[in-house]
Short mmCIF file of C-alpha atoms in Angstrom, two decimals:
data_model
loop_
_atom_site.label_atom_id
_atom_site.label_comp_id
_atom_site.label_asym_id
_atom_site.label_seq_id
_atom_site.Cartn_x
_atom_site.Cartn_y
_atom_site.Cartn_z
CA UNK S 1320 158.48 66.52 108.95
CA UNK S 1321 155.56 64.86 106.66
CA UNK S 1322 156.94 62.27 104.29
CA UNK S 1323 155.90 61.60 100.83
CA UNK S 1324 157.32 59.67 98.15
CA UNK S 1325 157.56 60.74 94.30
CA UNK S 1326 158.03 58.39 91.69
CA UNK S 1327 159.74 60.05 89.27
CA UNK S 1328 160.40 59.90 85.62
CA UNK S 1329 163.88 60.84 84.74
CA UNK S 1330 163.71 60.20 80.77
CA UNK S 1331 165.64 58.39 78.43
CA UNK S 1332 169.27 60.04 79.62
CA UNK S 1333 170.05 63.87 78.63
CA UNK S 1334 169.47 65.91 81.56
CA UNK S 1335 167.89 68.55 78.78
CA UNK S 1336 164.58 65.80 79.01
CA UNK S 1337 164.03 65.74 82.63
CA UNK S 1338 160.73 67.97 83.37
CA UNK S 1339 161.06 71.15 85.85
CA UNK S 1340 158.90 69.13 88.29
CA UNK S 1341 160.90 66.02 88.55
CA UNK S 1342 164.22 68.44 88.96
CA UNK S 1343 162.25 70.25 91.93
CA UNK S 1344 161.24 67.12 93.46
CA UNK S 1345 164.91 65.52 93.72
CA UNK S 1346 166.14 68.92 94.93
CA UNK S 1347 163.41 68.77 98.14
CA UNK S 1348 164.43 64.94 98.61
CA UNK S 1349 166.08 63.63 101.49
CA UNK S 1350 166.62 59.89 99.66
CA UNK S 1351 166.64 58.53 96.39
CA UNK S 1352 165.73 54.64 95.64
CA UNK S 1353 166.00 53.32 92.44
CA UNK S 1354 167.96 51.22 90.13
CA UNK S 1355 171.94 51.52 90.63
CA UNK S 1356 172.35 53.49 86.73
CA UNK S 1357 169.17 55.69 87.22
CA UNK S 1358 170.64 56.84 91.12
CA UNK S 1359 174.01 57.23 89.47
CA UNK S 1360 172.44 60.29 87.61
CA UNK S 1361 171.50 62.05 90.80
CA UNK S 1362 173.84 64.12 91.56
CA UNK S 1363 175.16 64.10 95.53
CA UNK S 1364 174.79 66.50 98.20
CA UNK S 1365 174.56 66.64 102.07
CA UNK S 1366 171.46 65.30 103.78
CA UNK S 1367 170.56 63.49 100.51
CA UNK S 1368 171.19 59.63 100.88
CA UNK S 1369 171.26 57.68 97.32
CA UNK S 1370 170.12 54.21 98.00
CA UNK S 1371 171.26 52.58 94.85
CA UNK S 1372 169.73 48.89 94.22
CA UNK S 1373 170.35 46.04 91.65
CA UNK S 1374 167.86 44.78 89.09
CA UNK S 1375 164.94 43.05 90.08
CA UNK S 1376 164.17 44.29 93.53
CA UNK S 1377 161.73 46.32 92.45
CA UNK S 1378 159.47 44.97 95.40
CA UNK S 1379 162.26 45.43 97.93
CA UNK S 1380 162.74 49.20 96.84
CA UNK S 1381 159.36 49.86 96.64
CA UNK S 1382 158.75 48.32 100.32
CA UNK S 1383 162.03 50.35 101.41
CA UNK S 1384 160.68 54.04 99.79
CA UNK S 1385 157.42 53.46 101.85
CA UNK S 1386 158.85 52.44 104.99
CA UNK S 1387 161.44 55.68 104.86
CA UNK S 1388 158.42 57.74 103.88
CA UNK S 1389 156.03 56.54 106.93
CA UNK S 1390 158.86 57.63 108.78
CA UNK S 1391 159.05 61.42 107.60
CA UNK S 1392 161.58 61.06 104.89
CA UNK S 1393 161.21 62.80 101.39
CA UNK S 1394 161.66 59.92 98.71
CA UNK S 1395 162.41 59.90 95.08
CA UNK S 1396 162.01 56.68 93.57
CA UNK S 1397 163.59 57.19 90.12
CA UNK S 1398 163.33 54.85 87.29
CA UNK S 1399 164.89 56.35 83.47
CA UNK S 1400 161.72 57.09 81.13
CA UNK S 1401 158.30 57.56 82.50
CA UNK S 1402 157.85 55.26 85.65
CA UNK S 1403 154.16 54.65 84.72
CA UNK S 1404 155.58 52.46 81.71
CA UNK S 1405 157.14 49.27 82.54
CA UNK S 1406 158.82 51.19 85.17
CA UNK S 1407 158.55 51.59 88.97
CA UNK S 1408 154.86 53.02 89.91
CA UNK S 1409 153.45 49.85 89.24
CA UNK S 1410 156.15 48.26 91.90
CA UNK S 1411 155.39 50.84 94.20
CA UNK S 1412 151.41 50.58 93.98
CA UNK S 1413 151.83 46.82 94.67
CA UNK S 1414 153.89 47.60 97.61
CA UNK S 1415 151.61 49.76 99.47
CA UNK S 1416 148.63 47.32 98.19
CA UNK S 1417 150.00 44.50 99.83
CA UNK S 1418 151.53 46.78 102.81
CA UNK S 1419 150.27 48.00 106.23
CA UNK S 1420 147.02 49.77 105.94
CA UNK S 1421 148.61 52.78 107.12
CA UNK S 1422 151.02 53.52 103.79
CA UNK S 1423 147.26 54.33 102.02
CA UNK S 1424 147.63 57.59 103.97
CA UNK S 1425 151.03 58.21 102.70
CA UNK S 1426 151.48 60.99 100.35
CA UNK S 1427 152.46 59.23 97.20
CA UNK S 1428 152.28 60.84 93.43
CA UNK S 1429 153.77 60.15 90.03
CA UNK S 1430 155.47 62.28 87.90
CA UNK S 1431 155.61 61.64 84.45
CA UNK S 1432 158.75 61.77 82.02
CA UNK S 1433 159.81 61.23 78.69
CA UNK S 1434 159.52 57.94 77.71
CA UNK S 1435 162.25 55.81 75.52
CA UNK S 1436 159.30 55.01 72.85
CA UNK S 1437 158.72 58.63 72.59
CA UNK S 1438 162.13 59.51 72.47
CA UNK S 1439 162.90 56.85 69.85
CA UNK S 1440 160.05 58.40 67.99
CA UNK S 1441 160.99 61.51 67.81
CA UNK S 1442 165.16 60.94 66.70
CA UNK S 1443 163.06 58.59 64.20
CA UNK S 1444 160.31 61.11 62.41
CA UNK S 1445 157.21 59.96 63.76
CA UNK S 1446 156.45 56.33 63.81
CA UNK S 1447 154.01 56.42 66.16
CA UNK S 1448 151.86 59.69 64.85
CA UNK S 1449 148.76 57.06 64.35
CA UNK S 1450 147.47 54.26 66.65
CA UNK S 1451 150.00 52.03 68.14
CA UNK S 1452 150.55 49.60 71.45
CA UNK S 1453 153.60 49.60 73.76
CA UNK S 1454 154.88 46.07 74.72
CA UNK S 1455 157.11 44.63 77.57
CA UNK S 1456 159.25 41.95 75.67
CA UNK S 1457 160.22 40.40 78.94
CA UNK S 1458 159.15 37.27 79.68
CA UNK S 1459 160.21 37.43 83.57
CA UNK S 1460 156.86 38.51 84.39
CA UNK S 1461 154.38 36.76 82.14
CA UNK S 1462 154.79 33.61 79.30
CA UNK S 1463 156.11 33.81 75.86
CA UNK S 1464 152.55 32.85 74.68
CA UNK S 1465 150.66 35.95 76.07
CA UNK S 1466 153.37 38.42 74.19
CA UNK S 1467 152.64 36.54 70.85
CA UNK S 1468 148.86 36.57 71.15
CA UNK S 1469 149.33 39.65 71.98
CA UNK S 1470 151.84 40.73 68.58
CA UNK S 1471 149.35 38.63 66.42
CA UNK S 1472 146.76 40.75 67.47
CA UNK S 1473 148.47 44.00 67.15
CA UNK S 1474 149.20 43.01 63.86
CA UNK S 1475 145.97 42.33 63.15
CA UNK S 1476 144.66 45.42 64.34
CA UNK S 1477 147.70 47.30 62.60
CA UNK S 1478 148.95 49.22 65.11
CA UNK S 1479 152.53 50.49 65.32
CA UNK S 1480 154.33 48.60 67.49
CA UNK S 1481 157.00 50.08 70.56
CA UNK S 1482 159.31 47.15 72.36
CA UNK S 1483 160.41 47.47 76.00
CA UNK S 1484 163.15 45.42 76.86
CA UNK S 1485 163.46 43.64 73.70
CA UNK S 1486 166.14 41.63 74.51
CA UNK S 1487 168.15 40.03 77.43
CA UNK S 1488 171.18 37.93 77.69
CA UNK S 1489 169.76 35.34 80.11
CA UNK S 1490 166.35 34.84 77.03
CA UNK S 1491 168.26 36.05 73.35
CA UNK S 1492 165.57 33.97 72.15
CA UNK S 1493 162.53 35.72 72.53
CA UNK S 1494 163.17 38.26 70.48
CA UNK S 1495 164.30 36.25 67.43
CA UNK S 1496 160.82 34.47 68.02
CA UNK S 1497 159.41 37.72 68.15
CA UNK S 1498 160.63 38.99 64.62
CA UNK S 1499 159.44 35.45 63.19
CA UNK S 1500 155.94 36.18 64.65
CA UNK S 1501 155.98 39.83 62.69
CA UNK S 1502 157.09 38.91 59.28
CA UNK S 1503 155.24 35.72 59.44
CA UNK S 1504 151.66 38.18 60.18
CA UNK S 1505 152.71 41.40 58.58
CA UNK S 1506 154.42 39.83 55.34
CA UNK S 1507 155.60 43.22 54.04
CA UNK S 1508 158.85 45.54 54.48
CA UNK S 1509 157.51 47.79 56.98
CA UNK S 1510 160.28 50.11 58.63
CA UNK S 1511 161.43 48.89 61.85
CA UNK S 1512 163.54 51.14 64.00
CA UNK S 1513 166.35 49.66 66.57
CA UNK S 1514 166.88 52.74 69.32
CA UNK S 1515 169.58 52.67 71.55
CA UNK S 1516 170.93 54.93 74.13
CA UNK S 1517 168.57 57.58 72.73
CA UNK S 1518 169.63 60.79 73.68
CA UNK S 1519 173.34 59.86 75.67
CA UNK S 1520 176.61 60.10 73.64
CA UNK S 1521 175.83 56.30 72.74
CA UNK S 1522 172.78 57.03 70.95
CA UNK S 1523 172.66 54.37 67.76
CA UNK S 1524 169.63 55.04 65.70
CA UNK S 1525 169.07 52.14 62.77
CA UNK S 1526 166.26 51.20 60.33
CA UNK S 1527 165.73 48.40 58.30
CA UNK S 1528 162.94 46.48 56.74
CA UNK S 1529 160.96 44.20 58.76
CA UNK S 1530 162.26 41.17 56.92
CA UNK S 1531 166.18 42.24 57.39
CA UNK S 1532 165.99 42.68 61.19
CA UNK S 1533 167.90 40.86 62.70
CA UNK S 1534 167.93 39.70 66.94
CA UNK S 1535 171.48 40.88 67.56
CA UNK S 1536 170.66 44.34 66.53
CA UNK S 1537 168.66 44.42 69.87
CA UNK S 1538 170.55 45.21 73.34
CA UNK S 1539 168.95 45.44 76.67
CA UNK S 1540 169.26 49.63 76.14
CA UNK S 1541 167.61 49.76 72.84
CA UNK S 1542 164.20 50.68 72.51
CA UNK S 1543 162.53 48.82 68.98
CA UNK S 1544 159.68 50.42 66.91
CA UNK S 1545 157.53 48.52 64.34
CA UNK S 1546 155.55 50.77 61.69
CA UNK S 1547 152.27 49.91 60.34
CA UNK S 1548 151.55 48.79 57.35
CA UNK S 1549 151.44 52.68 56.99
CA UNK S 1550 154.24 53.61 57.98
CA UNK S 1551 156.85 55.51 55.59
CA UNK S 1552 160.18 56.44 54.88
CA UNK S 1553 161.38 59.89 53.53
CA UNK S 1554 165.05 59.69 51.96
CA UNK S 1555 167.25 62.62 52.85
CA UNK S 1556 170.87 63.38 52.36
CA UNK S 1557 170.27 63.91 55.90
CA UNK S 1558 169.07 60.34 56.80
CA UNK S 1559 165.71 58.80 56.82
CA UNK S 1560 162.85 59.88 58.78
CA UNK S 1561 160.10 57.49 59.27
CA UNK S 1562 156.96 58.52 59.81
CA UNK S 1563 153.54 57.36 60.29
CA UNK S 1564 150.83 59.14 58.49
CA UNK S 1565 147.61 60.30 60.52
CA UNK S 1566 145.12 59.65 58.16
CA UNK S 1567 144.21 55.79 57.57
CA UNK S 1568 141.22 56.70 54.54
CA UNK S 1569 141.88 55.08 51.62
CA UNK X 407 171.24 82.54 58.96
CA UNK X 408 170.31 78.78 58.91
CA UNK X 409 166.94 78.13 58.86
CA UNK X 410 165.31 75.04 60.99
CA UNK X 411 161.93 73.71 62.30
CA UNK X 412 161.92 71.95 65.63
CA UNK X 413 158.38 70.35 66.11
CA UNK X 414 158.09 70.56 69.58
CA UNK X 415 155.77 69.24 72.72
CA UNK X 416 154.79 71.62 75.43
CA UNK X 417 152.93 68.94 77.37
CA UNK X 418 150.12 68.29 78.60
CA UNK X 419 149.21 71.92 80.42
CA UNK X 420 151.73 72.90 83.63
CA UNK X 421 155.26 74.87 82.56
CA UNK X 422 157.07 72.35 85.18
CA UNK X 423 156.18 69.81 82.61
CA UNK X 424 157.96 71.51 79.79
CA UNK X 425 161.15 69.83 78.88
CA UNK X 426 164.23 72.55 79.19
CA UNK X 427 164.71 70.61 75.38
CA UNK X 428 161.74 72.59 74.75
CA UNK X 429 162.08 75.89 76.48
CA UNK X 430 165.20 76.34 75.05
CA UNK X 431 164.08 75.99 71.61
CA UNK X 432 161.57 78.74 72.06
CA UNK X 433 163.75 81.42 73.21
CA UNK X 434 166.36 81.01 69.96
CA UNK X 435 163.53 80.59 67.92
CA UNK X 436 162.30 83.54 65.06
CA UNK X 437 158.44 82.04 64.82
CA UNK X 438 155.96 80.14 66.75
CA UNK X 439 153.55 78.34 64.61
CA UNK X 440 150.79 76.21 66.25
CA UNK X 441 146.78 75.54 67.43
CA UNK X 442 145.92 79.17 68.36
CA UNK X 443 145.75 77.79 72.37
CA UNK X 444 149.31 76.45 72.40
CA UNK X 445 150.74 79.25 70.51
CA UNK X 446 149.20 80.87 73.39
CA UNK X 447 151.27 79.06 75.59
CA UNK X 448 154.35 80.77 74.24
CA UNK X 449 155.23 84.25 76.34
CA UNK X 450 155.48 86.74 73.42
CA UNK X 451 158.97 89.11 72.98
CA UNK X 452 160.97 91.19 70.68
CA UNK X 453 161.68 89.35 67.68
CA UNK X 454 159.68 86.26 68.42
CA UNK X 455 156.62 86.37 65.69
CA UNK X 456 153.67 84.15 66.58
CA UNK X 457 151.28 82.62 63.99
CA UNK X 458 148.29 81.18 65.75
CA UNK X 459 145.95 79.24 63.48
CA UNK X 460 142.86 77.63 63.83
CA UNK X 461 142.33 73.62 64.43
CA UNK X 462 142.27 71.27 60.89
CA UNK X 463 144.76 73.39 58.88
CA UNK X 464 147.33 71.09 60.00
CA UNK X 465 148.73 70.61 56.60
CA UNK X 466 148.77 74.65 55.71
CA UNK X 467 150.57 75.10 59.10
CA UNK X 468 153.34 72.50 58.17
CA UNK X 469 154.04 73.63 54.62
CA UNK X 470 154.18 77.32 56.48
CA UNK X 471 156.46 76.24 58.94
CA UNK X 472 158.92 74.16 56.46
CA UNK X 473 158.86 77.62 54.16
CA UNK X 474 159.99 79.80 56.60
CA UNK X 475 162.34 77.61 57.67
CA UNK X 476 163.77 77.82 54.18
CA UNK X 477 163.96 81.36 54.35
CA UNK X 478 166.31 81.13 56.75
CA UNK X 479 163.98 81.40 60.27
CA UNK X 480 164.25 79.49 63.03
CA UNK X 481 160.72 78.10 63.25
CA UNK X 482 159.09 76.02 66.52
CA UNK X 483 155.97 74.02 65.80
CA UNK X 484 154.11 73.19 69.18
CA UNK X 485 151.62 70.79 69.93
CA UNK X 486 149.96 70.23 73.72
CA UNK X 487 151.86 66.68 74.92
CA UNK X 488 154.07 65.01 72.87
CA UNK X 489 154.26 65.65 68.82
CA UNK X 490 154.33 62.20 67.78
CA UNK X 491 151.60 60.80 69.18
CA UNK X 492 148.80 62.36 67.01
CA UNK X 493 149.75 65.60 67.12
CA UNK X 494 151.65 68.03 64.93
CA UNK X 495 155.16 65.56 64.00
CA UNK X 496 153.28 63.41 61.29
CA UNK X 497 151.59 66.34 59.48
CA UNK X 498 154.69 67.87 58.84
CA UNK X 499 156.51 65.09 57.85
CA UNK X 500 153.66 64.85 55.06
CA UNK X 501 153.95 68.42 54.03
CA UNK X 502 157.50 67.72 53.39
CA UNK X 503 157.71 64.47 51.73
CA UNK X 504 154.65 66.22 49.52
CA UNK X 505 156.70 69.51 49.20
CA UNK X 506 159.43 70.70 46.93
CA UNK X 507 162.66 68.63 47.18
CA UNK X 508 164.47 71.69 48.69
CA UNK X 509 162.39 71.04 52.02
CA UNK X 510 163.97 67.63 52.54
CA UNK X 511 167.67 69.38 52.96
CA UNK X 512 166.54 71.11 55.99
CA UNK X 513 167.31 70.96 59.80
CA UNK X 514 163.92 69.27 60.67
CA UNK X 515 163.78 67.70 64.24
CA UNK X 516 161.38 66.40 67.18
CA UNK X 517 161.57 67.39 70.37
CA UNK X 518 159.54 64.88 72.62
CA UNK X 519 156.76 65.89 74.95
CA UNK X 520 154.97 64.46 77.95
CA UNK X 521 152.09 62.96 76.14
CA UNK X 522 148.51 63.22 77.61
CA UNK X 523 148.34 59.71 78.32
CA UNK X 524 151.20 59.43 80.76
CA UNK X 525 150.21 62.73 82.35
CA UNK X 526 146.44 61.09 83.14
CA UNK X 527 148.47 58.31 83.95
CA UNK X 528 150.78 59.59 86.61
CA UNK X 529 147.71 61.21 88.02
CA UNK X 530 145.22 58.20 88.65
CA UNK X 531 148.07 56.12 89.57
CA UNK X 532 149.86 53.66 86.90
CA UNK X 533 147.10 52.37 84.60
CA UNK X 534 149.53 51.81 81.81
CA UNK X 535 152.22 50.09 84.31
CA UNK X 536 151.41 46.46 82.01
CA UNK X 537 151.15 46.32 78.48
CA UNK X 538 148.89 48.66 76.21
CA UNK X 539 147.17 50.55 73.37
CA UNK X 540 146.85 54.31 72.47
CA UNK X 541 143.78 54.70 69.69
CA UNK X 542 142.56 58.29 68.37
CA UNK X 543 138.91 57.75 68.56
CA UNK X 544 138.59 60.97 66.06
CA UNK X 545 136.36 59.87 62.89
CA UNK X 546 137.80 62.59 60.94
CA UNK X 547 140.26 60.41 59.09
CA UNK X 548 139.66 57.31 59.19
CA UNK X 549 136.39 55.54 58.94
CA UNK X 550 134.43 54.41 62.65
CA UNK X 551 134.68 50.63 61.71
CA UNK X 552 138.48 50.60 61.47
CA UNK X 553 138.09 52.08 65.28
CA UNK X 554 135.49 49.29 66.04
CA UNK X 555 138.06 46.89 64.92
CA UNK X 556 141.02 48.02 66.69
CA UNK X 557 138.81 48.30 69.79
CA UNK X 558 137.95 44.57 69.57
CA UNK X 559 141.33 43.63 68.95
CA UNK X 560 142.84 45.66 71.86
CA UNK X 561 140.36 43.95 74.16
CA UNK X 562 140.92 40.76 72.80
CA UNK X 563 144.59 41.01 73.21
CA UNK X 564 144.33 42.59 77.24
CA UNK X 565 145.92 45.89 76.72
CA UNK X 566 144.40 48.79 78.49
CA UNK X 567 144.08 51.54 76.34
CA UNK X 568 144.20 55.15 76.28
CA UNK X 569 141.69 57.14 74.15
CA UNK X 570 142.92 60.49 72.61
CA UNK X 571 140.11 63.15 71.09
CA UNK X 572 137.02 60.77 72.51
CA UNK X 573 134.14 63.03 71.87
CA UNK X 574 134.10 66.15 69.42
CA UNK X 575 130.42 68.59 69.17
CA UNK X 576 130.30 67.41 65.71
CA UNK X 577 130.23 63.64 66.05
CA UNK X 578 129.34 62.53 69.62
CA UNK X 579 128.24 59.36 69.17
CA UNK X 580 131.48 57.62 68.37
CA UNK X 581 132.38 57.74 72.02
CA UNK X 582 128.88 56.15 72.91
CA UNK X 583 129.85 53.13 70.10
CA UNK X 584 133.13 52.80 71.74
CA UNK X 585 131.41 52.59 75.08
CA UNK X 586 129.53 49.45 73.61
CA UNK X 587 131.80 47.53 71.70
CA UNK X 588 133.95 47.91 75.47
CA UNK X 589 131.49 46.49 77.37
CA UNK X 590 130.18 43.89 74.95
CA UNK X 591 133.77 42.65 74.80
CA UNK X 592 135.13 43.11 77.95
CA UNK X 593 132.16 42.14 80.27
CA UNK X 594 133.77 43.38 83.42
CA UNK X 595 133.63 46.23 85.52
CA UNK X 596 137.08 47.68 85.21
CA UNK X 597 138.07 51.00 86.27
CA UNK X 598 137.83 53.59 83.21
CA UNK X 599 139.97 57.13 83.87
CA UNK X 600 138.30 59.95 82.93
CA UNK X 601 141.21 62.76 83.27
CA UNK X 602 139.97 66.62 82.06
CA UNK X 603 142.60 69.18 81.74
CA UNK X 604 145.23 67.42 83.42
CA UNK X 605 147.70 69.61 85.04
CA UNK X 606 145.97 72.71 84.23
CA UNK X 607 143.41 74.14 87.27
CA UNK X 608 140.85 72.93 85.69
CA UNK X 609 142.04 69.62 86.47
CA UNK X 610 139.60 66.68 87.05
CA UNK X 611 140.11 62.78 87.56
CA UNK X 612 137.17 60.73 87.44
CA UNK X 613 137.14 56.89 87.71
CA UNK X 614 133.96 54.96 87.39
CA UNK X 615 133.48 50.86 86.44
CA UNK X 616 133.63 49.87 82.62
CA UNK X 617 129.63 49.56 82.72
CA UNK X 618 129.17 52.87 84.76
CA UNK X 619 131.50 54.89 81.74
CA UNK X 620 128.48 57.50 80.11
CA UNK X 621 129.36 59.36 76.73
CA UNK X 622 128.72 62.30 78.73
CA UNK X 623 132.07 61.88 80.73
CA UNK X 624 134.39 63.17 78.18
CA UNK X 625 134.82 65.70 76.18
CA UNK X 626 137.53 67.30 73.79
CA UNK X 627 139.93 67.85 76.56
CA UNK X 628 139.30 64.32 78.43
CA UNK X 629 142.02 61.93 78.11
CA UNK X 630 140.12 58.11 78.89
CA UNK X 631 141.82 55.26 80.11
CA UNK X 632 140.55 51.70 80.61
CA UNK X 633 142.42 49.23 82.43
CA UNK X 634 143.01 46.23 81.05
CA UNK X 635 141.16 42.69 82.82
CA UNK X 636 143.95 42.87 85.47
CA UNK X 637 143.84 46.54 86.68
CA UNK X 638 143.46 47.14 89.86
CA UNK X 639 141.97 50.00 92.82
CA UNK X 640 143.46 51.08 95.59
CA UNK X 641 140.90 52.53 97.93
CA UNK X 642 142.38 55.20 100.17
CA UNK X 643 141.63 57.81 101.74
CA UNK X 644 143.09 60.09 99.62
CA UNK X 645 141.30 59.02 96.87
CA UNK X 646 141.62 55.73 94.62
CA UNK X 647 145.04 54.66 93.00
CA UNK X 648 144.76 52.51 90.01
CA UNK X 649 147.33 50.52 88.64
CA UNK X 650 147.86 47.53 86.49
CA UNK X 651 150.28 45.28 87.51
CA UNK X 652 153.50 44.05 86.42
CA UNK X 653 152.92 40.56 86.22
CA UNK X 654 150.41 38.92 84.41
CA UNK X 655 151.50 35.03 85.52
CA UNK X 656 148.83 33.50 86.96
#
């Protein structure tokens, strides 16, 4: 049997937003890897073996898919989203990178899902319909100072603005800092959207004014989108929709 | 009947990248309206009505769509990837907050997409694994300099960036300026993904050096990505893998 591993995007939690491809790929497995939640939504069968791991192993796992796939297996690494965005293929690629030469030959692909900002998005309007950035609020993996050179900037250069992991319960403060950063560079009401769960049963979508969010309406599963100074908001009996609009001419 | 208008993204080319979100909207749907090459997309049948139209009448297509939808039909508006990210979402969200009051009472909703970006993406490897930008390099509306700026500001704050529309017939020499302000900013040689026709087979993936990109690279149906200053390549040989890293502590 020829191994291969697929890192695969399972997206942001209804099964009605995972692609064909990723569907096919998890039924020709022989082992999923991932994160404990994101293996909990494979669903079991004999002669597939769910390796279910805790946060922050992403090395570990990535080490652990390569090693099963040298050997013949079929993996599935799954992460929720798209795994090219703040996800697993970057873990994996700097597995095999730093790995025996021969897991280059290994037959290792990506496939892409639906990612939360894009989900988020679309329960939103379209926030994100003209330029924006996507940024990892985490500071496990680089300083505070890099993210806010990094939100001065894309304030500057008035992008929309889509938060991974805005929030955790080991740094609250970062995202508080965060918000201060914003309203002190964008000084105006812009719509921000908090996003959480999107698409599960405990899908919360709410949208305030820059200068009225607040850090606690940020949870590790909530996704956060900025507008630009663009950005609008249609009133509705129905609710809001926020949308970006694609022309920036005056 | 109740009328509605799902705005909806096929993706980036293959069916097995076609959320069943997505497919399922199309079969209960009355009309298809769309860019005349994703309405072809759509397998005609009895009582399905398809109205192709032709690029730039973005704004007609909407206010068609949200009519019809008032009538009572059951209208899907498709774009190619997702239909937030500079696609169909925001045009129709301007026809309606421009259109009748009526308009705003109806069943309007987005149905995400995989976007071109994370398609290229998944292809060359994880490019957009780290923080990053996504700019529409189309002139058409808004002005080159406010591209120029963003570009300088993207680089400035280490995002890579993916480039949607980089190079129309009628204005070719905005992707050679982008080129430039790249290089003069970046000074480096990292890897730029030129990805044509991603999952379609016409399919090609072409990575070359920052100071090796030419104009000539890209056209209408070339997503480009440039890694950011920590971006790496794999050499294999199955071809390169490149990926940006998690981390960016020193």
């Amino acid at each position: 049997m020829t191994g291969w591993v697929r890192i695969a995007g399972l997206g942001p939690g209804a099964e009605a937003l995972v692609t064909p491809e990723v569907t096919a790929a998890v039924q020709q497995a022989t082992d999923i890897v991932g994160y404990i939640p994101y293996v909990a939504r494979v669903e079991p069968r004999p002669g597939l073996t769910l390796h279910a791991s805790d946060n922050r192993v992403e090395l570990d796992r990535s080490r652990h898919a390569l090693e099963m796939a040298a050997e013949g297996r079929r993996v599935v690494v799954v992460s929720s989203g798209d795994p090219g965005v703040f996800a697993m293929a970057s873990a994996v690629f700097e597995a095999m990178e730093a790995g025996p030469q021969a897991w280059r030959d290994l037959d290792v692909t990506v496939l892409p899902g639906i990612t939360a900002m894009l989900a988020a998005s679309a329960r939103a309007g379209a926030p994100l319909g003209h330029d924006f950035c996507a940024i990892n609020l985490s500071d496990n993996l680089k300083p505070f100072a890099l993210i806010a050179k990094r939100l001065r900037l894309a304030a500057e250069a008035d992008f929309a603005m889509a938060f991974y992991n805005p929030r955790s319960k080991s740094r609250p403060e970062g995202f508080a800092r965060t918000l201060e950063i914003l309203n002190d560079a964008c000084r105006d009401a812009r719509p921000v959207i908090f996003a959480r769960a999107v698409s599960t049963p405990e899908e919360e979508i709410r949208i305030v004014p820059l200068p009225e969010a607040m850090p606690e309406m940020a949870d590790m599963r909530t996704m956060v989108i900025v507008g630009s100074s663009t950005t609008r908001i249609i009133d509705r009996p129905r609710g809001p929709i926020v949308y970006t609009p694609r022309s920036a001419l005056a």
